[in-house]
Amino acid sequence: MRIDILTLFPDMFASPFDFSILKRAQTNGLVEIVLSNIRDFTQDSYRKVDDKPYGGGSGMVMLCKPMFDCLESVQKQDARKGRLIVLTPQGKKFDQQMAKEFAAEERLIFIAGRYEGLDERIIIGSGAEQVSIGDYVLTGGELAAMVIVDAVVRLLPGALGDDESSADESFSDGLLEYPQYTRPEVFRDMKVPDVLLSGNHAEIEKWRRQQAIERTKKNRPDLLNKLKNED
Ligand code: ADE
């Protein structure tokens, strides 16, 4: 898979992509991540990427021209067309289902905006999908792009080691994950539940399922409603 990210701050991405599973996935050739600086596509001496909004109001709006020049240059770099995504709080909310869909693509192209937003014609003219990572406003789309890339790359076949399976983690069956324990059996008077030490796999399965439902009921009742409606 190839992932392109169009941003004014490519340096922000260096560290998060340089550790653990994301680093290994790049080293092993599962994913190539290409950062492009939108400012490199300005033609004026100020290297201007934004301007005041028509109609007035606070903040600045990102200009069409450098963005389209950057996007068209990036698109030409590879024959794969790619799925184009703009990060914005106005977008469809990202979730594990969308992460799975993205992981099946050959190429993803992310536009990370800054300031008050993008000139709407960037979205209209490029046909990009708008995606949000949650109901809060970040200073720009960069962190949102990092979150999505992280969630997608770990799903690529071969990205996780044998002991890092994504099969029964949270959301994989519409529920939050059950509680996990490791050694020692007692820590500060807190004991590992007996059932996990019993060796009875059927009982363990039953307990885990029950715990997952309890936890989902308590922390994320909206997920249970979604499951019910799918039945
Ligand atoms: N840019 C600013 N806030 C955002 C959010 N919540 N999701 C995606 N992109 C954003």
PDB file of C-alpha atoms and ligand atoms in Angstrom:
ATOM      1  CA  MET A   1       0.000   0.000   0.000  1.00  0.00           C
ATOM      2  CA  ARG A   2       1.074   3.571  -0.673  1.00  0.00           C
ATOM      3  CA  ILE A   3      -0.065   6.370   1.656  1.00  0.00           C
ATOM      4  CA  ASP A   4       0.376  10.016   0.634  1.00  0.00           C
ATOM      5  CA  ILE A   5      -0.093  12.844   3.109  1.00  0.00           C
ATOM      6  CA  LEU A   6      -0.395  16.449   1.930  1.00  0.00           C
ATOM      7  CA  THR A   7       0.465  18.812   4.769  1.00  0.00           C
ATOM      8  CA  LEU A   8       2.092  22.110   5.681  1.00  0.00           C
ATOM      9  CA  PHE A   9       4.019  20.331   8.453  1.00  0.00           C
ATOM     10  CA  PRO A  10       5.636  17.129   7.156  1.00  0.00           C
ATOM     11  CA  ASP A  11       8.128  17.140  10.039  1.00  0.00           C
ATOM     12  CA  MET A  12       5.300  16.427  12.497  1.00  0.00           C
ATOM     13  CA  PHE A  13       5.063  12.886  11.097  1.00  0.00           C
ATOM     14  CA  ALA A  14       8.667  11.778  11.527  1.00  0.00           C
ATOM     15  CA  SER A  15       8.540  10.483  15.076  1.00  0.00           C
ATOM     16  CA  PRO A  16       5.111   8.791  15.246  1.00  0.00           C
ATOM     17  CA  PHE A  17       5.845   6.785  12.105  1.00  0.00           C
ATOM     18  CA  ASP A  18       9.307   5.777  13.239  1.00  0.00           C
ATOM     19  CA  PHE A  19       8.533   3.270  15.991  1.00  0.00           C
ATOM     20  CA  SER A  20       7.291  -0.240  16.552  1.00  0.00           C
ATOM     21  CA  ILE A  21       4.669  -1.685  14.204  1.00  0.00           C
ATOM     22  CA  LEU A  22       4.517   1.329  11.870  1.00  0.00           C
ATOM     23  CA  LYS A  23       8.264   1.392  11.428  1.00  0.00           C
ATOM     24  CA  ARG A  24       8.445  -2.359  10.855  1.00  0.00           C
ATOM     25  CA  ALA A  25       5.629  -2.228   8.291  1.00  0.00           C
ATOM     26  CA  GLN A  26       7.578   0.366   6.302  1.00  0.00           C
ATOM     27  CA  THR A  27      10.903  -1.466   6.600  1.00  0.00           C
ATOM     28  CA  ASN A  28       9.242  -4.690   5.442  1.00  0.00           C
ATOM     29  CA  GLY A  29       7.697  -2.955   2.427  1.00  0.00           C
ATOM     30  CA  LEU A  30       4.040  -3.393   3.489  1.00  0.00           C
ATOM     31  CA  VAL A  31       3.488   0.342   3.257  1.00  0.00           C
ATOM     32  CA  GLU A  32       5.239   3.311   1.736  1.00  0.00           C
ATOM     33  CA  ILE A  33       4.370   6.647   3.361  1.00  0.00           C
ATOM     34  CA  VAL A  34       5.077   9.735   1.240  1.00  0.00           C
ATOM     35  CA  LEU A  35       4.827  13.239   2.745  1.00  0.00           C
ATOM     36  CA  SER A  36       4.327  16.255   0.492  1.00  0.00           C
ATOM     37  CA  ASN A  37       4.602  19.854   1.633  1.00  0.00           C
ATOM     38  CA  ILE A  38       1.771  21.965   0.200  1.00  0.00           C
ATOM     39  CA  ARG A  39       3.898  25.095   0.634  1.00  0.00           C
ATOM     40  CA  ASP A  40       6.376  23.741  -1.949  1.00  0.00           C
ATOM     41  CA  PHE A  41       3.653  24.310  -4.545  1.00  0.00           C
ATOM     42  CA  THR A  42       3.274  28.064  -3.989  1.00  0.00           C
ATOM     43  CA  GLN A  43       4.621  30.381  -6.663  1.00  0.00           C
ATOM     44  CA  ASP A  44       4.739  33.764  -4.913  1.00  0.00           C
ATOM     45  CA  SER A  45       7.671  35.055  -2.887  1.00  0.00           C
ATOM     46  CA  TYR A  46       5.671  34.920   0.372  1.00  0.00           C
ATOM     47  CA  ARG A  47       4.867  31.233  -0.227  1.00  0.00           C
ATOM     48  CA  LYS A  48       1.287  32.043   0.697  1.00  0.00           C
ATOM     49  CA  VAL A  49      -1.047  29.104   1.395  1.00  0.00           C
ATOM     50  CA  ASP A  50      -4.052  30.864   2.957  1.00  0.00           C
ATOM     51  CA  ASP A  51      -6.179  34.008   2.768  1.00  0.00           C
ATOM     52  CA  LYS A  52      -9.094  35.785   4.477  1.00  0.00           C
ATOM     53  CA  PRO A  53     -12.562  34.228   4.075  1.00  0.00           C
ATOM     54  CA  TYR A  54     -15.026  35.799   1.617  1.00  0.00           C
ATOM     55  CA  GLY A  55     -17.963  37.179   3.575  1.00  0.00           C
ATOM     56  CA  GLY A  56     -15.762  38.012   6.544  1.00  0.00           C
ATOM     57  CA  GLY A  57     -15.266  36.157   9.799  1.00  0.00           C
ATOM     58  CA  SER A  58     -12.277  35.087  11.829  1.00  0.00           C
ATOM     59  CA  GLY A  59      -9.392  32.909  10.757  1.00  0.00           C
ATOM     60  CA  MET A  60      -7.816  32.077   7.455  1.00  0.00           C
ATOM     61  CA  VAL A  61      -8.825  29.671   4.701  1.00  0.00           C
ATOM     62  CA  MET A  62      -6.450  27.456   2.712  1.00  0.00           C
ATOM     63  CA  LEU A  63      -6.053  28.445  -0.948  1.00  0.00           C
ATOM     64  CA  CYS A  64      -7.146  26.227  -3.845  1.00  0.00           C
ATOM     65  CA  LYS A  65      -4.168  26.683  -6.159  1.00  0.00           C
ATOM     66  CA  PRO A  66      -1.245  25.336  -4.081  1.00  0.00           C
ATOM     67  CA  MET A  67      -3.444  22.479  -2.847  1.00  0.00           C
ATOM     68  CA  PHE A  68      -4.494  21.391  -6.349  1.00  0.00           C
ATOM     69  CA  ASP A  69      -0.941  21.756  -7.679  1.00  0.00           C
ATOM     70  CA  CYS A  70       0.331  19.598  -4.817  1.00  0.00           C
ATOM     71  CA  LEU A  71      -2.456  17.024  -5.242  1.00  0.00           C
ATOM     72  CA  GLU A  72      -2.014  16.725  -9.007  1.00  0.00           C
ATOM     73  CA  SER A  73       1.737  16.296  -8.617  1.00  0.00           C
ATOM     74  CA  VAL A  74       1.228  13.588  -5.979  1.00  0.00           C
ATOM     75  CA  GLN A  75      -1.395  11.795  -8.085  1.00  0.00           C
ATOM     76  CA  LYS A  76       0.998  11.664 -11.025  1.00  0.00           C
ATOM     77  CA  GLN A  77       3.731  10.013  -8.956  1.00  0.00           C
ATOM     78  CA  ASP A  78       2.029   6.625  -9.017  1.00  0.00           C
ATOM     79  CA  ALA A  79      -0.296   4.798 -11.399  1.00  0.00           C
ATOM     80  CA  ARG A  80      -2.588   3.713  -8.564  1.00  0.00           C
ATOM     81  CA  LYS A  81      -5.411   6.247  -8.377  1.00  0.00           C
ATOM     82  CA  GLY A  82      -5.931   6.064  -4.636  1.00  0.00           C
ATOM     83  CA  ARG A  83      -8.781   6.931  -2.328  1.00  0.00           C
ATOM     84  CA  LEU A  84      -8.724  10.639  -1.490  1.00  0.00           C
ATOM     85  CA  ILE A  85      -9.570  11.734   2.039  1.00  0.00           C
ATOM     86  CA  VAL A  86      -9.748  15.194   3.595  1.00  0.00           C
ATOM     87  CA  LEU A  87      -9.410  15.335   7.370  1.00  0.00           C
ATOM     88  CA  THR A  88     -11.984  17.674   8.878  1.00  0.00           C
ATOM     89  CA  PRO A  89     -14.288  17.785  11.901  1.00  0.00           C
ATOM     90  CA  GLN A  90     -17.150  18.102   9.354  1.00  0.00           C
ATOM     91  CA  GLY A  91     -16.461  14.614   8.021  1.00  0.00           C
ATOM     92  CA  LYS A  92     -17.930  11.156   8.517  1.00  0.00           C
ATOM     93  CA  LYS A  93     -16.685   9.697  11.787  1.00  0.00           C
ATOM     94  CA  PHE A  94     -13.760   7.287  11.498  1.00  0.00           C
ATOM     95  CA  ASP A  95     -14.192   3.877  13.115  1.00  0.00           C
ATOM     96  CA  GLN A  96     -12.789   0.339  12.980  1.00  0.00           C
ATOM     97  CA  GLN A  97     -15.059  -0.553  10.059  1.00  0.00           C
ATOM     98  CA  MET A  98     -13.659   2.358   8.036  1.00  0.00           C
ATOM     99  CA  ALA A  99     -10.121   1.351   9.083  1.00  0.00           C
ATOM    100  CA  LYS A 100     -10.774  -2.110   7.574  1.00  0.00           C
ATOM    101  CA  GLU A 101     -12.094  -0.576   4.357  1.00  0.00           C
ATOM    102  CA  PHE A 102      -9.067   1.700   4.063  1.00  0.00           C
ATOM    103  CA  ALA A 103      -6.712  -1.225   4.746  1.00  0.00           C
ATOM    104  CA  ALA A 104      -8.091  -2.960   1.641  1.00  0.00           C
ATOM    105  CA  GLU A 105      -7.124  -0.061  -0.668  1.00  0.00           C
ATOM    106  CA  GLU A 106      -3.936  -0.005  -2.757  1.00  0.00           C
ATOM    107  CA  ARG A 107      -3.371   3.663  -2.093  1.00  0.00           C
ATOM    108  CA  LEU A 108      -4.695   6.331   0.281  1.00  0.00           C
ATOM    109  CA  ILE A 109      -4.162  10.073  -0.159  1.00  0.00           C
ATOM    110  CA  PHE A 110      -4.807  12.291   2.864  1.00  0.00           C
ATOM    111  CA  ILE A 111      -5.169  16.062   2.825  1.00  0.00           C
ATOM    112  CA  ALA A 112      -4.412  17.573   6.228  1.00  0.00           C
ATOM    113  CA  GLY A 113      -5.794  21.099   6.461  1.00  0.00           C
ATOM    114  CA  ARG A 114      -4.834  23.899   8.825  1.00  0.00           C
ATOM    115  CA  TYR A 115      -6.335  27.246   9.859  1.00  0.00           C
ATOM    116  CA  GLU A 116     -10.130  27.651   9.824  1.00  0.00           C
ATOM    117  CA  GLY A 117     -10.445  25.196   6.984  1.00  0.00           C
ATOM    118  CA  LEU A 118     -10.113  24.642   3.266  1.00  0.00           C
ATOM    119  CA  ASP A 119     -11.702  26.581   0.422  1.00  0.00           C
ATOM    120  CA  GLU A 120     -14.801  24.427  -0.256  1.00  0.00           C
ATOM    121  CA  ARG A 121     -13.769  24.096  -3.913  1.00  0.00           C
ATOM    122  CA  ILE A 122     -10.857  21.892  -2.839  1.00  0.00           C
ATOM    123  CA  ILE A 123     -13.417  19.350  -1.642  1.00  0.00           C
ATOM    124  CA  ILE A 124     -15.854  19.858  -4.535  1.00  0.00           C
ATOM    125  CA  GLY A 125     -13.196  19.857  -7.260  1.00  0.00           C
ATOM    126  CA  SER A 126     -11.140  16.921  -5.970  1.00  0.00           C
ATOM    127  CA  GLY A 127     -14.087  14.717  -5.011  1.00  0.00           C
ATOM    128  CA  ALA A 128     -12.406  13.907  -1.691  1.00  0.00           C
ATOM    129  CA  GLU A 129     -14.275  12.133   1.103  1.00  0.00           C
ATOM    130  CA  GLN A 130     -14.422  14.083   4.345  1.00  0.00           C
ATOM    131  CA  VAL A 131     -13.412  12.139   7.459  1.00  0.00           C
ATOM    132  CA  SER A 132     -13.311  13.185  11.131  1.00  0.00           C
ATOM    133  CA  ILE A 133     -11.666  11.293  13.997  1.00  0.00           C
ATOM    134  CA  GLY A 134     -14.167  12.561  16.571  1.00  0.00           C
ATOM    135  CA  ASP A 135     -16.361  15.351  17.835  1.00  0.00           C
ATOM    136  CA  TYR A 136     -13.655  17.804  18.853  1.00  0.00           C
ATOM    137  CA  VAL A 137     -11.577  20.347  16.973  1.00  0.00           C
ATOM    138  CA  LEU A 138      -7.840  19.839  16.504  1.00  0.00           C
ATOM    139  CA  THR A 139      -5.421  22.533  15.340  1.00  0.00           C
ATOM    140  CA  GLY A 140      -5.097  20.716  12.028  1.00  0.00           C
ATOM    141  CA  GLY A 141      -5.643  17.443  10.228  1.00  0.00           C
ATOM    142  CA  GLU A 142      -2.124  16.114  10.865  1.00  0.00           C
ATOM    143  CA  LEU A 143      -2.859  14.327  14.134  1.00  0.00           C
ATOM    144  CA  ALA A 144      -6.062  12.934  12.619  1.00  0.00           C
ATOM    145  CA  ALA A 145      -4.059  11.573   9.658  1.00  0.00           C
ATOM    146  CA  MET A 146      -1.583   9.949  12.052  1.00  0.00           C
ATOM    147  CA  VAL A 147      -4.393   8.290  14.007  1.00  0.00           C
ATOM    148  CA  ILE A 148      -5.951   6.890  10.839  1.00  0.00           C
ATOM    149  CA  VAL A 149      -2.642   5.721   9.360  1.00  0.00           C
ATOM    150  CA  ASP A 150      -1.818   3.941  12.623  1.00  0.00           C
ATOM    151  CA  ALA A 151      -5.215   2.188  12.757  1.00  0.00           C
ATOM    152  CA  VAL A 152      -4.982   1.181   9.068  1.00  0.00           C
ATOM    153  CA  VAL A 153      -1.359   0.029   8.849  1.00  0.00           C
ATOM    154  CA  ARG A 154      -1.659  -2.364  11.802  1.00  0.00           C
ATOM    155  CA  LEU A 155      -4.455  -4.129   9.859  1.00  0.00           C
ATOM    156  CA  LEU A 156      -2.308  -4.798   6.787  1.00  0.00           C
ATOM    157  CA  PRO A 157      -1.596  -8.517   6.415  1.00  0.00           C
ATOM    158  CA  GLY A 158       1.771  -9.229   8.071  1.00  0.00           C
ATOM    159  CA  ALA A 159       1.945  -5.961  10.030  1.00  0.00           C
ATOM    160  CA  LEU A 160       1.272  -7.567  13.389  1.00  0.00           C
ATOM    161  CA  GLY A 161       3.426 -10.384  14.729  1.00  0.00           C
ATOM    162  CA  ASP A 162       1.934 -13.772  15.663  1.00  0.00           C
ATOM    163  CA  ASP A 163       1.414 -12.615  19.244  1.00  0.00           C
ATOM    164  CA  GLU A 164      -0.240  -9.329  18.243  1.00  0.00           C
ATOM    165  CA  SER A 165      -3.413 -10.563  16.551  1.00  0.00           C
ATOM    166  CA  SER A 166      -6.175  -8.073  15.771  1.00  0.00           C
ATOM    167  CA  ALA A 167      -8.833 -10.810  15.602  1.00  0.00           C
ATOM    168  CA  ASP A 168     -10.431 -10.522  19.037  1.00  0.00           C
ATOM    169  CA  GLU A 169      -9.630  -6.975  20.031  1.00  0.00           C
ATOM    170  CA  SER A 170     -12.136  -4.224  20.804  1.00  0.00           C
ATOM    171  CA  PHE A 171     -14.725  -3.502  18.084  1.00  0.00           C
ATOM    172  CA  SER A 172     -13.867  -6.630  16.059  1.00  0.00           C
ATOM    173  CA  ASP A 173     -17.224  -8.134  17.117  1.00  0.00           C
ATOM    174  CA  GLY A 174     -18.963  -4.858  17.924  1.00  0.00           C
ATOM    175  CA  LEU A 175     -18.008  -5.078  21.610  1.00  0.00           C
ATOM    176  CA  LEU A 176     -15.207  -3.647  23.719  1.00  0.00           C
ATOM    177  CA  GLU A 177     -12.461  -6.073  24.634  1.00  0.00           C
ATOM    178  CA  TYR A 178     -12.607  -8.205  27.801  1.00  0.00           C
ATOM    179  CA  PRO A 179     -10.153  -7.510  30.680  1.00  0.00           C
ATOM    180  CA  GLN A 180      -6.667  -9.019  30.382  1.00  0.00           C
ATOM    181  CA  TYR A 181      -4.251 -10.129  33.104  1.00  0.00           C
ATOM    182  CA  THR A 182      -0.681 -11.363  33.205  1.00  0.00           C
ATOM    183  CA  ARG A 183       1.735 -12.376  35.987  1.00  0.00           C
ATOM    184  CA  PRO A 184       1.801 -12.178  38.995  1.00  0.00           C
ATOM    185  CA  GLU A 185      -1.400 -13.830  40.225  1.00  0.00           C
ATOM    186  CA  VAL A 186      -1.691 -11.301  43.065  1.00  0.00           C
ATOM    187  CA  PHE A 187      -0.581  -7.669  42.842  1.00  0.00           C
ATOM    188  CA  ARG A 188      -1.270  -5.304  45.762  1.00  0.00           C
ATOM    189  CA  ASP A 189      -4.069  -7.551  47.023  1.00  0.00           C
ATOM    190  CA  MET A 190      -5.690  -7.631  43.580  1.00  0.00           C
ATOM    191  CA  LYS A 191      -6.114 -11.190  42.404  1.00  0.00           C
ATOM    192  CA  VAL A 192      -6.451 -12.503  38.869  1.00  0.00           C
ATOM    193  CA  PRO A 193     -10.006 -13.910  38.463  1.00  0.00           C
ATOM    194  CA  ASP A 194     -10.036 -17.641  39.316  1.00  0.00           C
ATOM    195  CA  VAL A 195     -11.638 -18.642  36.035  1.00  0.00           C
ATOM    196  CA  LEU A 196      -8.558 -17.502  34.095  1.00  0.00           C
ATOM    197  CA  LEU A 197      -6.377 -19.875  36.137  1.00  0.00           C
ATOM    198  CA  SER A 198      -8.834 -22.776  35.808  1.00  0.00           C
ATOM    199  CA  GLY A 199      -7.663 -24.070  32.451  1.00  0.00           C
ATOM    200  CA  ASN A 200     -11.331 -24.523  31.483  1.00  0.00           C
ATOM    201  CA  HIS A 201     -11.446 -22.936  28.041  1.00  0.00           C
ATOM    202  CA  ALA A 202     -15.215 -23.019  27.642  1.00  0.00           C
ATOM    203  CA  GLU A 203     -15.645 -21.251  30.984  1.00  0.00           C
ATOM    204  CA  ILE A 204     -12.956 -18.716  30.093  1.00  0.00           C
ATOM    205  CA  GLU A 205     -14.678 -17.950  26.788  1.00  0.00           C
ATOM    206  CA  LYS A 206     -18.009 -17.525  28.557  1.00  0.00           C
ATOM    207  CA  TRP A 207     -16.489 -15.213  31.210  1.00  0.00           C
ATOM    208  CA  ARG A 208     -14.729 -13.090  28.576  1.00  0.00           C
ATOM    209  CA  ARG A 209     -17.875 -12.650  26.533  1.00  0.00           C
ATOM    210  CA  GLN A 210     -19.823 -11.697  29.658  1.00  0.00           C
ATOM    211  CA  GLN A 211     -17.147  -9.189  30.691  1.00  0.00           C
ATOM    212  CA  ALA A 212     -17.058  -7.684  27.181  1.00  0.00           C
ATOM    213  CA  ILE A 213     -20.839  -7.181  27.284  1.00  0.00           C
ATOM    214  CA  GLU A 214     -20.748  -5.694  30.825  1.00  0.00           C
ATOM    215  CA  ARG A 215     -17.974  -3.297  29.907  1.00  0.00           C
ATOM    216  CA  THR A 216     -19.668  -2.234  26.692  1.00  0.00           C
ATOM    217  CA  LYS A 217     -22.955  -1.679  28.563  1.00  0.00           C
ATOM    218  CA  LYS A 218     -21.181   0.534  31.088  1.00  0.00           C
ATOM    219  CA  ASN A 219     -18.816   2.521  28.860  1.00  0.00           C
ATOM    220  CA  ARG A 220     -20.349   2.412  25.384  1.00  0.00           C
ATOM    221  CA  PRO A 221     -24.075   1.607  25.398  1.00  0.00           C
ATOM    222  CA  ASP A 222     -24.271   3.136  21.907  1.00  0.00           C
ATOM    223  CA  LEU A 223     -22.306   0.138  20.555  1.00  0.00           C
ATOM    224  CA  LEU A 224     -24.830  -2.318  22.012  1.00  0.00           C
ATOM    225  CA  ASN A 225     -27.705  -0.423  20.410  1.00  0.00           C
ATOM    226  CA  LYS A 226     -25.894  -0.610  17.094  1.00  0.00           C
ATOM    227  CA  LEU A 227     -25.471  -4.396  17.478  1.00  0.00           C
ATOM    228  CA  LYS A 228     -29.181  -4.812  18.301  1.00  0.00           C
ATOM    229  CA  ASN A 229     -30.211  -2.843  15.243  1.00  0.00           C
ATOM    230  CA  GLU A 230     -28.016  -5.042  13.028  1.00  0.00           C
ATOM    231  CA  ASP A 231     -29.694  -8.253  14.282  1.00  0.00           C
TER     232      ASP A 231
HETATM  233  N1  ADE B   1      -9.077  18.618  11.867  1.00  0.00           N
HETATM  234  C1  ADE B   1      -9.406  19.325  12.973  1.00  0.00           C
HETATM  235  N2  ADE B   1     -10.148  18.601  13.800  1.00  0.00           N
HETATM  236  C2  ADE B   1     -10.317  17.368  13.228  1.00  0.00           C
HETATM  237  C3  ADE B   1     -10.984  16.174  13.605  1.00  0.00           C
HETATM  238  N3  ADE B   1     -11.668  16.075  14.736  1.00  0.00           N
HETATM  239  N4  ADE B   1     -10.938  15.141  12.756  1.00  0.00           N
HETATM  240  C4  ADE B   1     -10.273  15.235  11.591  1.00  0.00           C
HETATM  241  N5  ADE B   1      -9.613  16.325  11.187  1.00  0.00           N
HETATM  242  C5  ADE B   1      -9.631  17.385  11.998  1.00  0.00           C
END
